[in-house]
Amino acid sequence: MSVVTVVGATSWGTTLGIIIARQGHDVRLLARTEDEAVSLESRRENARFVPGFPFPDSMHARADADAFSGADLAILAVPSHTLRENILRVGSDIAPGCIVVSAVKGLELNTGRRMSEILREELPNGADRSICALSGPNLASEIVRGMPAPTVIASPNQEAALQTQAIINSSVFRVYTNADIVGVEFCGALKNIIALGAGICDGLDLGDNAKSGFMTRGLAEIARLGIAAGASPTTFAGLAGMGDLVATCSSVLSRNHYVGEQLAAGKSLSDIRSSMQNVAEGVYTTSAALELAHRLDVEMPITRVTQDVLTGVISAAEAVHHLMGRHPTSE
């Protein structure tokens, strides 16, 4: 059995810890503080984010550097805007031979960096590290229930991807490998922008034709940016692309879809965010994607109007008119 350290007692981090520990692996869930770790360990569940699902016997909450002792795998499952801060805090505790996996779907504000790029920049000897990205149609509350789901482990290092696959794969969580870490990370980050708009479609009751068309054009838009940044076009048609897009745009469990619905109802972004325990990554990613698109000279009209809705420049209904009124072109 392997030793796995999960950084982040988030809903996703806790879920990953639980499903990996169910396989018999030794899992350490790294909390932010000693008090949080003591609370999690005494309750033997994450009552805040994953209530009703007790920790398996081989999973324990920790808050000390020894959480990484002997670890074969270190999984980062924190909000994208805190990843750099977190890896600076714990990076020196991660042994050089440990595989580092980003389970974070986002782009860094201001820089547009992918999560694996941040890890390579901030980990000691980051250029020589085995780094992977985990992404796919992965709604945590379904996965922790043991409902079947697929995911993708991406890395240019095939050996690291295969080792990670062997540890995480189970009869209910099927893991595929992919060498295109650039594409897999862009898929995971950018689909959240489209999920915001899908939520608006549902919130405004625009119908299935509008929503399916929006999702399809949205996929084309995020693929343009990803390909311009070095991703493989085929990745956007796979589990990390189309698969994750369908799940996030369609499910009531999606945080980003929820934000879109609430925006359509006329609520302000600040009020919506204050009502949520978890982070809707699309809110951060929209701004970061636009900055990157400007640098790469990529047109992203859906992302642009989504940002205008998020910042209160236009209403959700006005965004529909903006997109439908654009000059007709070829597909």
Short mmCIF file of N, CA, C and O in Angstrom, two decimals, residues 102-183:
data_model
loop_
_atom_site.label_atom_id
_atom_site.label_comp_id
_atom_site.label_asym_id
_atom_site.label_seq_id
_atom_site.Cartn_x
_atom_site.Cartn_y
_atom_site.Cartn_z
N SER A 102 -1.52 18.06 -8.90
CA SER A 102 -2.46 19.17 -8.74
C SER A 102 -3.87 18.66 -9.03
O SER A 102 -4.14 18.15 -10.11
N ALA A 103 -4.75 18.83 -8.05
CA ALA A 103 -6.18 18.53 -8.25
C ALA A 103 -6.97 19.83 -8.24
O ALA A 103 -8.11 19.88 -7.81
N VAL A 104 -6.33 20.88 -8.72
CA VAL A 104 -6.88 22.24 -8.70
C VAL A 104 -7.25 22.65 -10.12
O VAL A 104 -6.43 22.54 -11.04
N LYS A 105 -8.47 23.15 -10.31
CA LYS A 105 -8.94 23.58 -11.63
C LYS A 105 -9.03 25.09 -11.68
O LYS A 105 -10.02 25.68 -11.27
N GLY A 106 -7.98 25.72 -12.17
CA GLY A 106 -7.99 27.17 -12.25
C GLY A 106 -6.73 27.71 -12.90
O GLY A 106 -5.79 26.96 -13.18
N LEU A 107 -6.73 29.02 -13.13
CA LEU A 107 -5.56 29.75 -13.60
C LEU A 107 -5.25 30.82 -12.57
O LEU A 107 -6.15 31.37 -11.93
N GLU A 108 -3.98 31.14 -12.42
CA GLU A 108 -3.59 32.15 -11.45
C GLU A 108 -3.93 33.54 -11.96
O GLU A 108 -3.65 33.89 -13.11
N LEU A 109 -4.54 34.34 -11.10
CA LEU A 109 -4.85 35.72 -11.46
C LEU A 109 -3.56 36.48 -11.76
O LEU A 109 -2.52 36.25 -11.17
N ASN A 110 -3.65 37.40 -12.70
CA ASN A 110 -2.57 38.29 -13.12
C ASN A 110 -1.50 37.59 -13.98
O ASN A 110 -0.99 38.19 -14.93
N THR A 111 -1.16 36.35 -13.68
CA THR A 111 -0.12 35.67 -14.45
C THR A 111 -0.70 34.72 -15.50
O THR A 111 -0.05 34.44 -16.51
N GLY A 112 -1.91 34.17 -15.27
CA GLY A 112 -2.48 33.18 -16.17
C GLY A 112 -1.78 31.84 -16.08
O GLY A 112 -2.00 30.95 -16.91
N ARG A 113 -0.95 31.64 -15.06
CA ARG A 113 -0.21 30.40 -14.92
C ARG A 113 -1.15 29.23 -14.65
O ARG A 113 -2.11 29.33 -13.88
N ARG A 114 -0.84 28.08 -15.27
CA ARG A 114 -1.50 26.83 -14.89
C ARG A 114 -0.93 26.37 -13.55
O ARG A 114 0.15 26.77 -13.14
N MET A 115 -1.68 25.49 -12.89
CA MET A 115 -1.27 25.07 -11.55
C MET A 115 0.06 24.31 -11.57
O MET A 115 0.89 24.47 -10.67
N SER A 116 0.28 23.47 -12.58
CA SER A 116 1.54 22.73 -12.64
C SER A 116 2.72 23.67 -12.88
O SER A 116 3.84 23.39 -12.44
N GLU A 117 2.48 24.78 -13.56
CA GLU A 117 3.55 25.77 -13.77
C GLU A 117 3.94 26.41 -12.44
O GLU A 117 5.13 26.64 -12.17
N ILE A 118 2.94 26.70 -11.60
CA ILE A 118 3.22 27.25 -10.28
C ILE A 118 4.03 26.26 -9.45
O ILE A 118 5.00 26.63 -8.77
N LEU A 119 3.65 24.99 -9.51
CA LEU A 119 4.37 23.96 -8.76
C LEU A 119 5.83 23.88 -9.21
O LEU A 119 6.74 23.78 -8.38
N ARG A 120 6.06 23.93 -10.51
CA ARG A 120 7.44 23.86 -11.01
C ARG A 120 8.23 25.09 -10.58
O ARG A 120 9.44 25.01 -10.32
N GLU A 121 7.57 26.23 -10.52
CA GLU A 121 8.26 27.46 -10.12
C GLU A 121 8.61 27.47 -8.63
O GLU A 121 9.68 27.95 -8.24
N GLU A 122 7.74 26.94 -7.80
CA GLU A 122 7.89 27.13 -6.36
C GLU A 122 8.43 25.91 -5.60
O GLU A 122 8.94 26.06 -4.49
N LEU A 123 8.32 24.71 -6.16
CA LEU A 123 8.89 23.55 -5.50
C LEU A 123 10.41 23.59 -5.58
O LEU A 123 10.97 23.95 -6.63
N PRO A 124 11.12 23.24 -4.53
CA PRO A 124 12.58 23.11 -4.63
C PRO A 124 12.94 22.13 -5.75
O PRO A 124 12.37 21.04 -5.82
N ASN A 125 13.83 22.54 -6.64
CA ASN A 125 14.21 21.72 -7.80
C ASN A 125 12.98 21.32 -8.62
O ASN A 125 12.87 20.19 -9.09
N GLY A 126 12.06 22.28 -8.78
CA GLY A 126 10.79 22.00 -9.45
C GLY A 126 10.92 21.47 -10.86
O GLY A 126 10.10 20.66 -11.29
N ALA A 127 11.95 21.90 -11.58
CA ALA A 127 12.12 21.46 -12.96
C ALA A 127 12.38 19.95 -13.06
O ALA A 127 12.11 19.34 -14.08
N ASP A 128 12.88 19.37 -11.97
CA ASP A 128 13.20 17.93 -11.98
C ASP A 128 12.12 17.08 -11.31
O ASP A 128 12.28 15.87 -11.18
N ARG A 129 11.02 17.70 -10.89
CA ARG A 129 9.97 16.99 -10.17
C ARG A 129 9.04 16.22 -11.10
O ARG A 129 8.84 16.59 -12.26
N SER A 130 8.46 15.15 -10.56
CA SER A 130 7.39 14.43 -11.26
C SER A 130 6.08 15.08 -10.87
O SER A 130 5.61 14.93 -9.73
N ILE A 131 5.48 15.83 -11.81
CA ILE A 131 4.26 16.60 -11.52
C ILE A 131 3.15 16.14 -12.45
O ILE A 131 3.34 15.97 -13.65
N CYS A 132 1.96 15.93 -11.88
CA CYS A 132 0.79 15.50 -12.63
C CYS A 132 -0.37 16.46 -12.35
O CYS A 132 -0.35 17.22 -11.38
N ALA A 133 -1.39 16.39 -13.19
CA ALA A 133 -2.63 17.12 -12.97
C ALA A 133 -3.78 16.13 -13.03
O ALA A 133 -3.82 15.27 -13.91
N LEU A 134 -4.71 16.24 -12.09
CA LEU A 134 -5.90 15.40 -12.06
C LEU A 134 -7.10 16.26 -12.43
O LEU A 134 -7.34 17.31 -11.82
N SER A 135 -7.87 15.82 -13.43
CA SER A 135 -9.03 16.61 -13.86
C SER A 135 -10.00 15.72 -14.62
O SER A 135 -9.62 14.70 -15.20
N GLY A 136 -11.27 16.12 -14.62
CA GLY A 136 -12.30 15.35 -15.32
C GLY A 136 -13.67 15.68 -14.77
O GLY A 136 -13.82 16.58 -13.95
N PRO A 137 -14.70 14.95 -15.19
CA PRO A 137 -16.06 15.15 -14.66
C PRO A 137 -16.17 14.59 -13.26
O PRO A 137 -16.59 13.46 -13.06
N ASN A 138 -15.75 15.39 -12.29
CA ASN A 138 -15.56 14.89 -10.92
C ASN A 138 -16.34 15.73 -9.91
O ASN A 138 -15.77 16.60 -9.24
N LEU A 139 -17.63 15.47 -9.80
CA LEU A 139 -18.46 16.12 -8.79
C LEU A 139 -18.26 15.37 -7.47
O LEU A 139 -18.61 14.20 -7.34
N ALA A 140 -17.65 16.05 -6.51
CA ALA A 140 -17.19 15.39 -5.29
C ALA A 140 -18.29 14.65 -4.54
O ALA A 140 -18.08 13.53 -4.05
N SER A 141 -19.48 15.26 -4.45
CA SER A 141 -20.53 14.64 -3.64
C SER A 141 -21.04 13.34 -4.23
O SER A 141 -21.58 12.49 -3.51
N GLU A 142 -20.90 13.14 -5.54
CA GLU A 142 -21.24 11.85 -6.14
C GLU A 142 -20.14 10.84 -5.88
O GLU A 142 -20.41 9.67 -5.56
N ILE A 143 -18.89 11.28 -6.02
CA ILE A 143 -17.76 10.37 -5.90
C ILE A 143 -17.63 9.81 -4.49
O ILE A 143 -17.38 8.62 -4.30
N VAL A 144 -17.83 10.66 -3.48
CA VAL A 144 -17.69 10.19 -2.11
C VAL A 144 -18.78 9.17 -1.76
O VAL A 144 -18.61 8.33 -0.87
N ARG A 145 -19.91 9.22 -2.49
CA ARG A 145 -20.97 8.23 -2.29
C ARG A 145 -20.65 6.89 -2.93
O ARG A 145 -21.40 5.93 -2.79
N GLY A 146 -19.56 6.83 -3.70
CA GLY A 146 -19.21 5.59 -4.37
C GLY A 146 -19.85 5.44 -5.72
O GLY A 146 -19.83 4.35 -6.31
N MET A 147 -20.43 6.54 -6.26
CA MET A 147 -21.02 6.49 -7.59
C MET A 147 -19.91 6.46 -8.63
O MET A 147 -18.87 7.12 -8.46
N PRO A 148 -20.06 5.71 -9.72
CA PRO A 148 -18.97 5.57 -10.69
C PRO A 148 -18.64 6.88 -11.39
O PRO A 148 -19.53 7.65 -11.74
N ALA A 149 -17.35 7.12 -11.60
CA ALA A 149 -16.89 8.34 -12.27
C ALA A 149 -15.51 8.08 -12.88
O ALA A 149 -14.73 7.29 -12.36
N PRO A 150 -15.21 8.77 -13.98
CA PRO A 150 -13.86 8.70 -14.56
C PRO A 150 -13.08 9.98 -14.25
O PRO A 150 -13.66 11.01 -13.90
N THR A 151 -11.79 9.91 -14.37
CA THR A 151 -10.95 11.10 -14.26
C THR A 151 -9.71 10.90 -15.12
O THR A 151 -9.50 9.82 -15.68
N VAL A 152 -8.90 11.94 -15.22
CA VAL A 152 -7.68 11.90 -16.04
C VAL A 152 -6.49 12.33 -15.19
O VAL A 152 -6.56 13.32 -14.46
N ILE A 153 -5.41 11.57 -15.28
CA ILE A 153 -4.13 11.97 -14.71
C ILE A 153 -3.23 12.34 -15.88
O ILE A 153 -2.93 11.49 -16.72
N ALA A 154 -2.82 13.61 -15.92
CA ALA A 154 -2.01 14.08 -17.04
C ALA A 154 -0.60 14.42 -16.58
O ALA A 154 -0.41 15.04 -15.53
N SER A 155 0.36 14.02 -17.37
CA SER A 155 1.75 14.36 -17.09
C SER A 155 2.60 14.03 -18.31
O SER A 155 2.35 13.03 -18.99
N PRO A 156 3.61 14.86 -18.60
CA PRO A 156 4.55 14.48 -19.66
C PRO A 156 5.44 13.32 -19.23
O PRO A 156 6.10 12.70 -20.06
N ASN A 157 5.46 13.05 -17.92
CA ASN A 157 6.23 11.94 -17.36
C ASN A 157 5.31 10.73 -17.27
O ASN A 157 4.51 10.61 -16.33
N GLN A 158 5.39 9.83 -18.23
CA GLN A 158 4.47 8.70 -18.29
C GLN A 158 4.59 7.80 -17.06
O GLN A 158 3.57 7.30 -16.54
N GLU A 159 5.79 7.60 -16.57
CA GLU A 159 5.98 6.74 -15.39
C GLU A 159 5.24 7.33 -14.19
O GLU A 159 4.59 6.60 -13.43
N ALA A 160 5.34 8.64 -14.00
CA ALA A 160 4.65 9.28 -12.87
C ALA A 160 3.14 9.16 -13.03
O ALA A 160 2.43 8.90 -12.05
N ALA A 161 2.64 9.34 -14.26
CA ALA A 161 1.21 9.21 -14.51
C ALA A 161 0.72 7.80 -14.21
O ALA A 161 -0.34 7.60 -13.61
N LEU A 162 1.50 6.80 -14.63
CA LEU A 162 1.11 5.41 -14.41
C LEU A 162 1.14 5.05 -12.93
O LEU A 162 0.27 4.32 -12.45
N GLN A 163 2.13 5.54 -12.20
CA GLN A 163 2.19 5.27 -10.77
C GLN A 163 1.01 5.90 -10.05
O GLN A 163 0.40 5.29 -9.16
N THR A 164 0.66 7.13 -10.44
CA THR A 164 -0.48 7.82 -9.83
C THR A 164 -1.77 7.09 -10.17
O THR A 164 -2.65 6.92 -9.31
N GLN A 165 -1.90 6.68 -11.41
CA GLN A 165 -3.08 5.92 -11.85
C GLN A 165 -3.24 4.66 -11.00
O GLN A 165 -4.35 4.34 -10.55
N ALA A 166 -2.15 3.94 -10.77
CA ALA A 166 -2.21 2.69 -10.02
C ALA A 166 -2.67 2.91 -8.58
O ALA A 166 -3.37 2.07 -8.00
N ILE A 167 -2.32 4.05 -8.00
CA ILE A 167 -2.70 4.34 -6.61
C ILE A 167 -4.15 4.77 -6.51
O ILE A 167 -4.89 4.33 -5.62
N ILE A 168 -4.61 5.62 -7.43
CA ILE A 168 -5.94 6.23 -7.30
C ILE A 168 -7.04 5.38 -7.92
O ILE A 168 -8.19 5.38 -7.45
N ASN A 169 -6.75 4.66 -8.99
CA ASN A 169 -7.79 3.91 -9.70
C ASN A 169 -8.49 2.89 -8.80
O ASN A 169 -7.86 2.24 -7.97
N SER A 170 -9.80 2.78 -8.97
CA SER A 170 -10.57 1.79 -8.21
C SER A 170 -11.74 1.31 -9.05
O SER A 170 -11.94 1.76 -10.19
N SER A 171 -12.56 0.45 -8.48
CA SER A 171 -13.70 -0.09 -9.22
C SER A 171 -14.79 0.96 -9.45
O SER A 171 -15.67 0.75 -10.27
N VAL A 172 -14.74 2.07 -8.73
CA VAL A 172 -15.75 3.12 -8.90
C VAL A 172 -15.15 4.44 -9.37
O VAL A 172 -15.88 5.36 -9.72
N PHE A 173 -13.83 4.54 -9.39
CA PHE A 173 -13.16 5.77 -9.84
C PHE A 173 -12.12 5.38 -10.87
O PHE A 173 -11.01 4.99 -10.52
N ARG A 174 -12.51 5.44 -12.14
CA ARG A 174 -11.66 4.94 -13.22
C ARG A 174 -10.72 6.05 -13.70
O ARG A 174 -11.17 7.12 -14.13
N VAL A 175 -9.44 5.77 -13.66
CA VAL A 175 -8.42 6.77 -13.98
C VAL A 175 -7.77 6.47 -15.33
O VAL A 175 -7.28 5.37 -15.56
N TYR A 176 -7.80 7.47 -16.20
CA TYR A 176 -7.11 7.40 -17.50
C TYR A 176 -5.88 8.30 -17.44
O TYR A 176 -5.86 9.29 -16.71
N THR A 177 -4.86 7.98 -18.24
CA THR A 177 -3.69 8.83 -18.32
C THR A 177 -3.70 9.62 -19.62
O THR A 177 -4.34 9.23 -20.60
N ASN A 178 -2.98 10.73 -19.62
CA ASN A 178 -2.89 11.61 -20.78
C ASN A 178 -1.58 12.37 -20.69
O ASN A 178 -1.25 12.88 -19.62
N ALA A 179 -0.85 12.44 -21.78
CA ALA A 179 0.44 13.14 -21.77
C ALA A 179 0.28 14.65 -21.89
O ALA A 179 1.23 15.40 -21.62
N ASP A 180 -0.90 15.12 -22.28
CA ASP A 180 -1.12 16.55 -22.54
C ASP A 180 -1.54 17.27 -21.27
O ASP A 180 -2.71 17.61 -21.08
N ILE A 181 -0.59 17.57 -20.40
CA ILE A 181 -0.93 18.25 -19.15
C ILE A 181 -1.40 19.68 -19.41
O ILE A 181 -2.26 20.20 -18.69
N VAL A 182 -0.89 20.31 -20.46
CA VAL A 182 -1.33 21.67 -20.80
C VAL A 182 -2.82 21.66 -21.13
O VAL A 182 -3.61 22.44 -20.58
N GLY A 183 -3.23 20.76 -22.00
CA GLY A 183 -4.62 20.69 -22.40
C GLY A 183 -5.55 20.30 -21.27
O GLY A 183 -6.62 20.88 -21.08
#
